[in-house]
Amino acid sequence: MHSAKLLFEENGISNVTIEKIAWGADVSRSTFFSHFESLDDLLSQIANEEINDILKASQKNGSLDIDAVFTKLTEDTYPYPSLMCELVVRSILSDKESSVADAIKLISDEITKEGYEDLKKIFSAKDISALIFGAYFGLIFRKITDRELFGNPQETNIKIKQFINYLKNQEANNNE
């Protein structure tokens, strides 16, 4: 999977073949098929593994730390920004269970517990979590569009945390 991620990021998903992945991983084509049904299956498994790793790393005392979700997501996105964007979109559009949908639901559940009461008068917790998730990928898409280097993940991490805090603080400001 690591070899495939490197190839996908360097060459783009559409330019990578099973043969190239097998060669890069120093395995045979048949070994590839003993682990994955197809290239799409490999991509789906990479996406699910990435999102599940992010969610596991963000669990604290039985609940999800939203800041930790985006810290880990940023760490995982920066080495493979184009690939991560494609994987997220593929996961969302896939006929199979989407790990992205699972992530949004978990974030939504935490937003329900955490407050955001004034914001929830306008948006559902699921909408708020989708907007935060979308804002994160909006920052990544902007960096890709502007051809910026992905050198310092803290930059994006700070911006998304500021956005989340802004949403939280809006409620506090409205109550004053």
PDB file of C-alpha atoms in Angstrom:
ATOM      1  CA  MET A   1       0.000   0.000   0.000  1.00  0.00           C
ATOM      2  CA  HIS A   2       2.888   2.349   0.783  1.00  0.00           C
ATOM      3  CA  SER A   3       4.453   1.745  -2.633  1.00  0.00           C
ATOM      4  CA  ALA A   4       1.088   2.385  -4.287  1.00  0.00           C
ATOM      5  CA  LYS A   5       0.563   5.646  -2.353  1.00  0.00           C
ATOM      6  CA  LEU A   6       3.938   6.953  -3.517  1.00  0.00           C
ATOM      7  CA  LEU A   7       3.221   6.014  -7.133  1.00  0.00           C
ATOM      8  CA  PHE A   8      -0.271   7.536  -7.034  1.00  0.00           C
ATOM      9  CA  GLU A   9       1.033  10.809  -5.600  1.00  0.00           C
ATOM     10  CA  GLU A  10       3.954  11.044  -8.038  1.00  0.00           C
ATOM     11  CA  ASN A  11       2.090   9.977 -11.193  1.00  0.00           C
ATOM     12  CA  GLY A  12      -1.621  10.502 -10.549  1.00  0.00           C
ATOM     13  CA  ILE A  13      -4.091   7.680 -10.008  1.00  0.00           C
ATOM     14  CA  SER A  14      -4.954   7.287 -13.690  1.00  0.00           C
ATOM     15  CA  ASN A  15      -1.284   6.827 -14.634  1.00  0.00           C
ATOM     16  CA  VAL A  16      -0.548   3.962 -12.255  1.00  0.00           C
ATOM     17  CA  THR A  17      -1.062   0.346 -13.247  1.00  0.00           C
ATOM     18  CA  ILE A  18      -1.187  -2.829 -11.208  1.00  0.00           C
ATOM     19  CA  GLU A  19       2.074  -3.831 -12.882  1.00  0.00           C
ATOM     20  CA  LYS A  20       3.789  -0.633 -11.707  1.00  0.00           C
ATOM     21  CA  ILE A  21       2.514  -1.146  -8.157  1.00  0.00           C
ATOM     22  CA  ALA A  22       3.637  -4.782  -8.096  1.00  0.00           C
ATOM     23  CA  TRP A  23       7.044  -3.822  -9.479  1.00  0.00           C
ATOM     24  CA  GLY A  24       7.419  -0.962  -6.956  1.00  0.00           C
ATOM     25  CA  ALA A  25       6.482  -3.271  -4.087  1.00  0.00           C
ATOM     26  CA  ASP A  26       8.747  -6.022  -5.438  1.00  0.00           C
ATOM     27  CA  VAL A  27       5.885  -8.534  -5.651  1.00  0.00           C
ATOM     28  CA  SER A  28       4.230 -10.383  -8.512  1.00  0.00           C
ATOM     29  CA  ARG A  29       0.970  -9.361 -10.155  1.00  0.00           C
ATOM     30  CA  SER A  30      -0.682 -12.475  -8.686  1.00  0.00           C
ATOM     31  CA  THR A  31       0.478 -11.432  -5.195  1.00  0.00           C
ATOM     32  CA  PHE A  32      -1.252  -8.090  -5.757  1.00  0.00           C
ATOM     33  CA  PHE A  33      -4.483  -9.937  -6.590  1.00  0.00           C
ATOM     34  CA  SER A  34      -4.189 -12.129  -3.505  1.00  0.00           C
ATOM     35  CA  HIS A  35      -4.597  -8.923  -1.454  1.00  0.00           C
ATOM     36  CA  PHE A  36      -6.819  -6.742  -3.669  1.00  0.00           C
ATOM     37  CA  GLU A  37      -9.608  -7.470  -6.148  1.00  0.00           C
ATOM     38  CA  SER A  38      -8.710  -4.514  -8.374  1.00  0.00           C
ATOM     39  CA  LEU A  39      -7.047  -1.122  -8.446  1.00  0.00           C
ATOM     40  CA  ASP A  40     -10.311   0.405  -7.189  1.00  0.00           C
ATOM     41  CA  ASP A  41     -10.332  -2.062  -4.298  1.00  0.00           C
ATOM     42  CA  LEU A  42      -6.772  -1.008  -3.395  1.00  0.00           C
ATOM     43  CA  LEU A  43      -7.785   2.676  -3.484  1.00  0.00           C
ATOM     44  CA  SER A  44     -10.836   1.965  -1.347  1.00  0.00           C
ATOM     45  CA  GLN A  45      -8.747   0.071   1.204  1.00  0.00           C
ATOM     46  CA  ILE A  46      -6.161   2.873   1.320  1.00  0.00           C
ATOM     47  CA  ALA A  47      -8.926   5.437   1.926  1.00  0.00           C
ATOM     48  CA  ASN A  48     -10.565   3.357   4.649  1.00  0.00           C
ATOM     49  CA  GLU A  49      -7.233   2.661   6.346  1.00  0.00           C
ATOM     50  CA  GLU A  50      -6.304   6.359   6.333  1.00  0.00           C
ATOM     51  CA  ILE A  51      -9.624   7.528   7.781  1.00  0.00           C
ATOM     52  CA  ASN A  52      -9.762   4.717  10.351  1.00  0.00           C
ATOM     53  CA  ASP A  53      -6.180   5.503  11.481  1.00  0.00           C
ATOM     54  CA  ILE A  54      -7.152   9.157  11.876  1.00  0.00           C
ATOM     55  CA  LEU A  55     -10.231   8.292  13.926  1.00  0.00           C
ATOM     56  CA  LYS A  56      -8.351   5.822  16.148  1.00  0.00           C
ATOM     57  CA  ALA A  57      -5.605   8.360  16.819  1.00  0.00           C
ATOM     58  CA  SER A  58      -8.238  10.947  17.766  1.00  0.00           C
ATOM     59  CA  GLN A  59     -10.089   8.948  20.414  1.00  0.00           C
ATOM     60  CA  LYS A  60      -9.691  10.131  24.002  1.00  0.00           C
ATOM     61  CA  ASN A  61     -11.569   8.643  26.934  1.00  0.00           C
ATOM     62  CA  GLY A  62     -14.198   7.118  24.681  1.00  0.00           C
ATOM     63  CA  SER A  63     -14.924  10.305  22.766  1.00  0.00           C
ATOM     64  CA  LEU A  64     -13.543  11.921  19.656  1.00  0.00           C
ATOM     65  CA  ASP A  65     -11.230  14.931  19.939  1.00  0.00           C
ATOM     66  CA  ILE A  66     -12.157  17.022  16.891  1.00  0.00           C
ATOM     67  CA  ASP A  67      -8.904  19.022  17.032  1.00  0.00           C
ATOM     68  CA  ALA A  68      -6.971  15.746  17.097  1.00  0.00           C
ATOM     69  CA  VAL A  69      -8.921  14.492  14.047  1.00  0.00           C
ATOM     70  CA  PHE A  70      -7.719  17.430  11.985  1.00  0.00           C
ATOM     71  CA  THR A  71      -4.180  17.310  13.415  1.00  0.00           C
ATOM     72  CA  LYS A  72      -3.840  13.665  12.323  1.00  0.00           C
ATOM     73  CA  LEU A  73      -5.647  14.316   9.031  1.00  0.00           C
ATOM     74  CA  THR A  74      -3.184  17.110   8.265  1.00  0.00           C
ATOM     75  CA  GLU A  75      -0.205  14.897   9.113  1.00  0.00           C
ATOM     76  CA  ASP A  76      -1.533  12.208   6.776  1.00  0.00           C
ATOM     77  CA  THR A  77      -2.549  14.609   3.994  1.00  0.00           C
ATOM     78  CA  TYR A  78       0.697  16.532   3.646  1.00  0.00           C
ATOM     79  CA  PRO A  79       2.877  13.705   2.298  1.00  0.00           C
ATOM     80  CA  TYR A  80       0.170  12.787  -0.273  1.00  0.00           C
ATOM     81  CA  PRO A  81      -2.100  15.828  -0.812  1.00  0.00           C
ATOM     82  CA  SER A  82      -3.382  14.991  -4.305  1.00  0.00           C
ATOM     83  CA  LEU A  83      -3.883  11.349  -3.432  1.00  0.00           C
ATOM     84  CA  MET A  84      -5.752  12.153  -0.202  1.00  0.00           C
ATOM     85  CA  CYS A  85      -8.119  14.489  -2.071  1.00  0.00           C
ATOM     86  CA  GLU A  86      -8.801  11.851  -4.722  1.00  0.00           C
ATOM     87  CA  LEU A  87      -9.278   9.145  -2.096  1.00  0.00           C
ATOM     88  CA  VAL A  88     -11.784  11.236  -0.162  1.00  0.00           C
ATOM     89  CA  VAL A  89     -13.785  12.015  -3.293  1.00  0.00           C
ATOM     90  CA  ARG A  90     -13.664   8.365  -4.428  1.00  0.00           C
ATOM     91  CA  SER A  91     -14.742   7.200  -0.977  1.00  0.00           C
ATOM     92  CA  ILE A  92     -17.691   9.569  -0.964  1.00  0.00           C
ATOM     93  CA  LEU A  93     -18.781   8.599  -4.484  1.00  0.00           C
ATOM     94  CA  SER A  94     -18.213   4.858  -4.011  1.00  0.00           C
ATOM     95  CA  ASP A  95     -21.055   2.351  -3.894  1.00  0.00           C
ATOM     96  CA  LYS A  96     -19.353   0.775  -0.874  1.00  0.00           C
ATOM     97  CA  GLU A  97     -19.440   1.936   2.735  1.00  0.00           C
ATOM     98  CA  SER A  98     -17.641   5.269   3.010  1.00  0.00           C
ATOM     99  CA  SER A  99     -15.139   5.778   5.798  1.00  0.00           C
ATOM    100  CA  VAL A 100     -15.527   9.510   5.132  1.00  0.00           C
ATOM    101  CA  ALA A 101     -19.229   9.236   6.000  1.00  0.00           C
ATOM    102  CA  ASP A 102     -18.204   7.435   9.195  1.00  0.00           C
ATOM    103  CA  ALA A 103     -15.784  10.248  10.053  1.00  0.00           C
ATOM    104  CA  ILE A 104     -18.401  12.933   9.448  1.00  0.00           C
ATOM    105  CA  LYS A 105     -20.889  11.017  11.609  1.00  0.00           C
ATOM    106  CA  LEU A 106     -18.396  10.697  14.482  1.00  0.00           C
ATOM    107  CA  ILE A 107     -17.565  14.398  14.278  1.00  0.00           C
ATOM    108  CA  SER A 108     -21.294  15.143  14.163  1.00  0.00           C
ATOM    109  CA  ASP A 109     -21.859  13.053  17.288  1.00  0.00           C
ATOM    110  CA  GLU A 110     -19.151  15.032  19.102  1.00  0.00           C
ATOM    111  CA  ILE A 111     -20.628  18.343  17.937  1.00  0.00           C
ATOM    112  CA  THR A 112     -23.956  17.205  19.385  1.00  0.00           C
ATOM    113  CA  LYS A 113     -22.238  16.620  22.753  1.00  0.00           C
ATOM    114  CA  GLU A 114     -19.969  19.688  22.634  1.00  0.00           C
ATOM    115  CA  GLY A 115     -22.445  22.481  22.304  1.00  0.00           C
ATOM    116  CA  TYR A 116     -22.711  24.787  19.303  1.00  0.00           C
ATOM    117  CA  GLU A 117     -26.302  25.374  20.416  1.00  0.00           C
ATOM    118  CA  ASP A 118     -26.828  28.651  18.530  1.00  0.00           C
ATOM    119  CA  LEU A 119     -25.218  27.249  15.401  1.00  0.00           C
ATOM    120  CA  LYS A 120     -27.423  24.150  15.660  1.00  0.00           C
ATOM    121  CA  LYS A 121     -30.478  26.419  15.472  1.00  0.00           C
ATOM    122  CA  ILE A 122     -29.422  27.089  11.872  1.00  0.00           C
ATOM    123  CA  PHE A 123     -27.550  23.887  10.911  1.00  0.00           C
ATOM    124  CA  SER A 124     -27.768  20.269  11.985  1.00  0.00           C
ATOM    125  CA  ALA A 125     -24.765  18.756  13.766  1.00  0.00           C
ATOM    126  CA  LYS A 126     -24.173  16.681  10.640  1.00  0.00           C
ATOM    127  CA  ASP A 127     -24.187  19.855   8.504  1.00  0.00           C
ATOM    128  CA  ILE A 128     -21.732  21.544  10.876  1.00  0.00           C
ATOM    129  CA  SER A 129     -19.376  18.553  10.757  1.00  0.00           C
ATOM    130  CA  ALA A 130     -19.604  18.441   6.943  1.00  0.00           C
ATOM    131  CA  LEU A 131     -18.901  22.182   6.765  1.00  0.00           C
ATOM    132  CA  ILE A 132     -15.818  21.797   8.985  1.00  0.00           C
ATOM    133  CA  PHE A 133     -14.634  18.769   6.982  1.00  0.00           C
ATOM    134  CA  GLY A 134     -15.277  20.692   3.759  1.00  0.00           C
ATOM    135  CA  ALA A 135     -13.424  23.741   5.073  1.00  0.00           C
ATOM    136  CA  TYR A 136     -10.401  21.555   5.773  1.00  0.00           C
ATOM    137  CA  PHE A 137     -10.366  20.152   2.247  1.00  0.00           C
ATOM    138  CA  GLY A 138     -11.074  23.632   0.892  1.00  0.00           C
ATOM    139  CA  LEU A 139      -7.752  24.725   2.406  1.00  0.00           C
ATOM    140  CA  ILE A 140      -6.012  21.724   0.830  1.00  0.00           C
ATOM    141  CA  PHE A 141      -7.650  22.355  -2.578  1.00  0.00           C
ATOM    142  CA  ARG A 142      -6.595  26.015  -2.399  1.00  0.00           C
ATOM    143  CA  LYS A 143      -2.970  25.004  -1.784  1.00  0.00           C
ATOM    144  CA  ILE A 144      -3.122  22.585  -4.730  1.00  0.00           C
ATOM    145  CA  THR A 145      -4.797  25.175  -6.974  1.00  0.00           C
ATOM    146  CA  ASP A 146      -2.232  27.832  -6.042  1.00  0.00           C
ATOM    147  CA  ARG A 147       0.588  25.284  -6.553  1.00  0.00           C
ATOM    148  CA  GLU A 148       1.831  25.883  -3.030  1.00  0.00           C
ATOM    149  CA  LEU A 149       4.283  23.483  -1.471  1.00  0.00           C
ATOM    150  CA  PHE A 150       3.015  21.194   1.252  1.00  0.00           C
ATOM    151  CA  GLY A 151       5.886  21.807   3.618  1.00  0.00           C
ATOM    152  CA  ASN A 152       4.432  22.781   6.979  1.00  0.00           C
ATOM    153  CA  PRO A 153       1.293  20.922   8.078  1.00  0.00           C
ATOM    154  CA  GLN A 154       1.008  23.158  11.158  1.00  0.00           C
ATOM    155  CA  GLU A 155      -0.092  26.012   8.900  1.00  0.00           C
ATOM    156  CA  THR A 156      -3.255  24.222   7.783  1.00  0.00           C
ATOM    157  CA  ASN A 157      -3.785  22.688  11.196  1.00  0.00           C
ATOM    158  CA  ILE A 158      -3.747  26.125  12.838  1.00  0.00           C
ATOM    159  CA  LYS A 159      -6.183  27.537  10.250  1.00  0.00           C
ATOM    160  CA  ILE A 160      -8.735  24.750  10.701  1.00  0.00           C
ATOM    161  CA  LYS A 161      -8.473  25.008  14.499  1.00  0.00           C
ATOM    162  CA  GLN A 162      -9.019  28.767  14.230  1.00  0.00           C
ATOM    163  CA  PHE A 163     -12.098  28.098  12.100  1.00  0.00           C
ATOM    164  CA  ILE A 164     -13.474  25.594  14.625  1.00  0.00           C
ATOM    165  CA  ASN A 165     -12.760  28.021  17.482  1.00  0.00           C
ATOM    166  CA  TYR A 166     -14.426  30.808  15.505  1.00  0.00           C
ATOM    167  CA  LEU A 167     -17.571  28.698  15.220  1.00  0.00           C
ATOM    168  CA  LYS A 168     -17.463  27.947  18.942  1.00  0.00           C
ATOM    169  CA  ASN A 169     -16.768  31.575  19.864  1.00  0.00           C
ATOM    170  CA  GLN A 170     -19.616  32.869  17.716  1.00  0.00           C
ATOM    171  CA  GLU A 171     -21.954  31.169  20.110  1.00  0.00           C
ATOM    172  CA  ALA A 172     -20.248  32.765  23.116  1.00  0.00           C
ATOM    173  CA  ASN A 173     -20.381  36.185  21.425  1.00  0.00           C
ATOM    174  CA  ASN A 174     -24.078  35.784  20.648  1.00  0.00           C
ATOM    175  CA  ASN A 175     -24.823  34.981  24.273  1.00  0.00           C
ATOM    176  CA  GLU A 176     -23.083  38.128  25.623  1.00  0.00           C
TER     177      GLU A 176
END
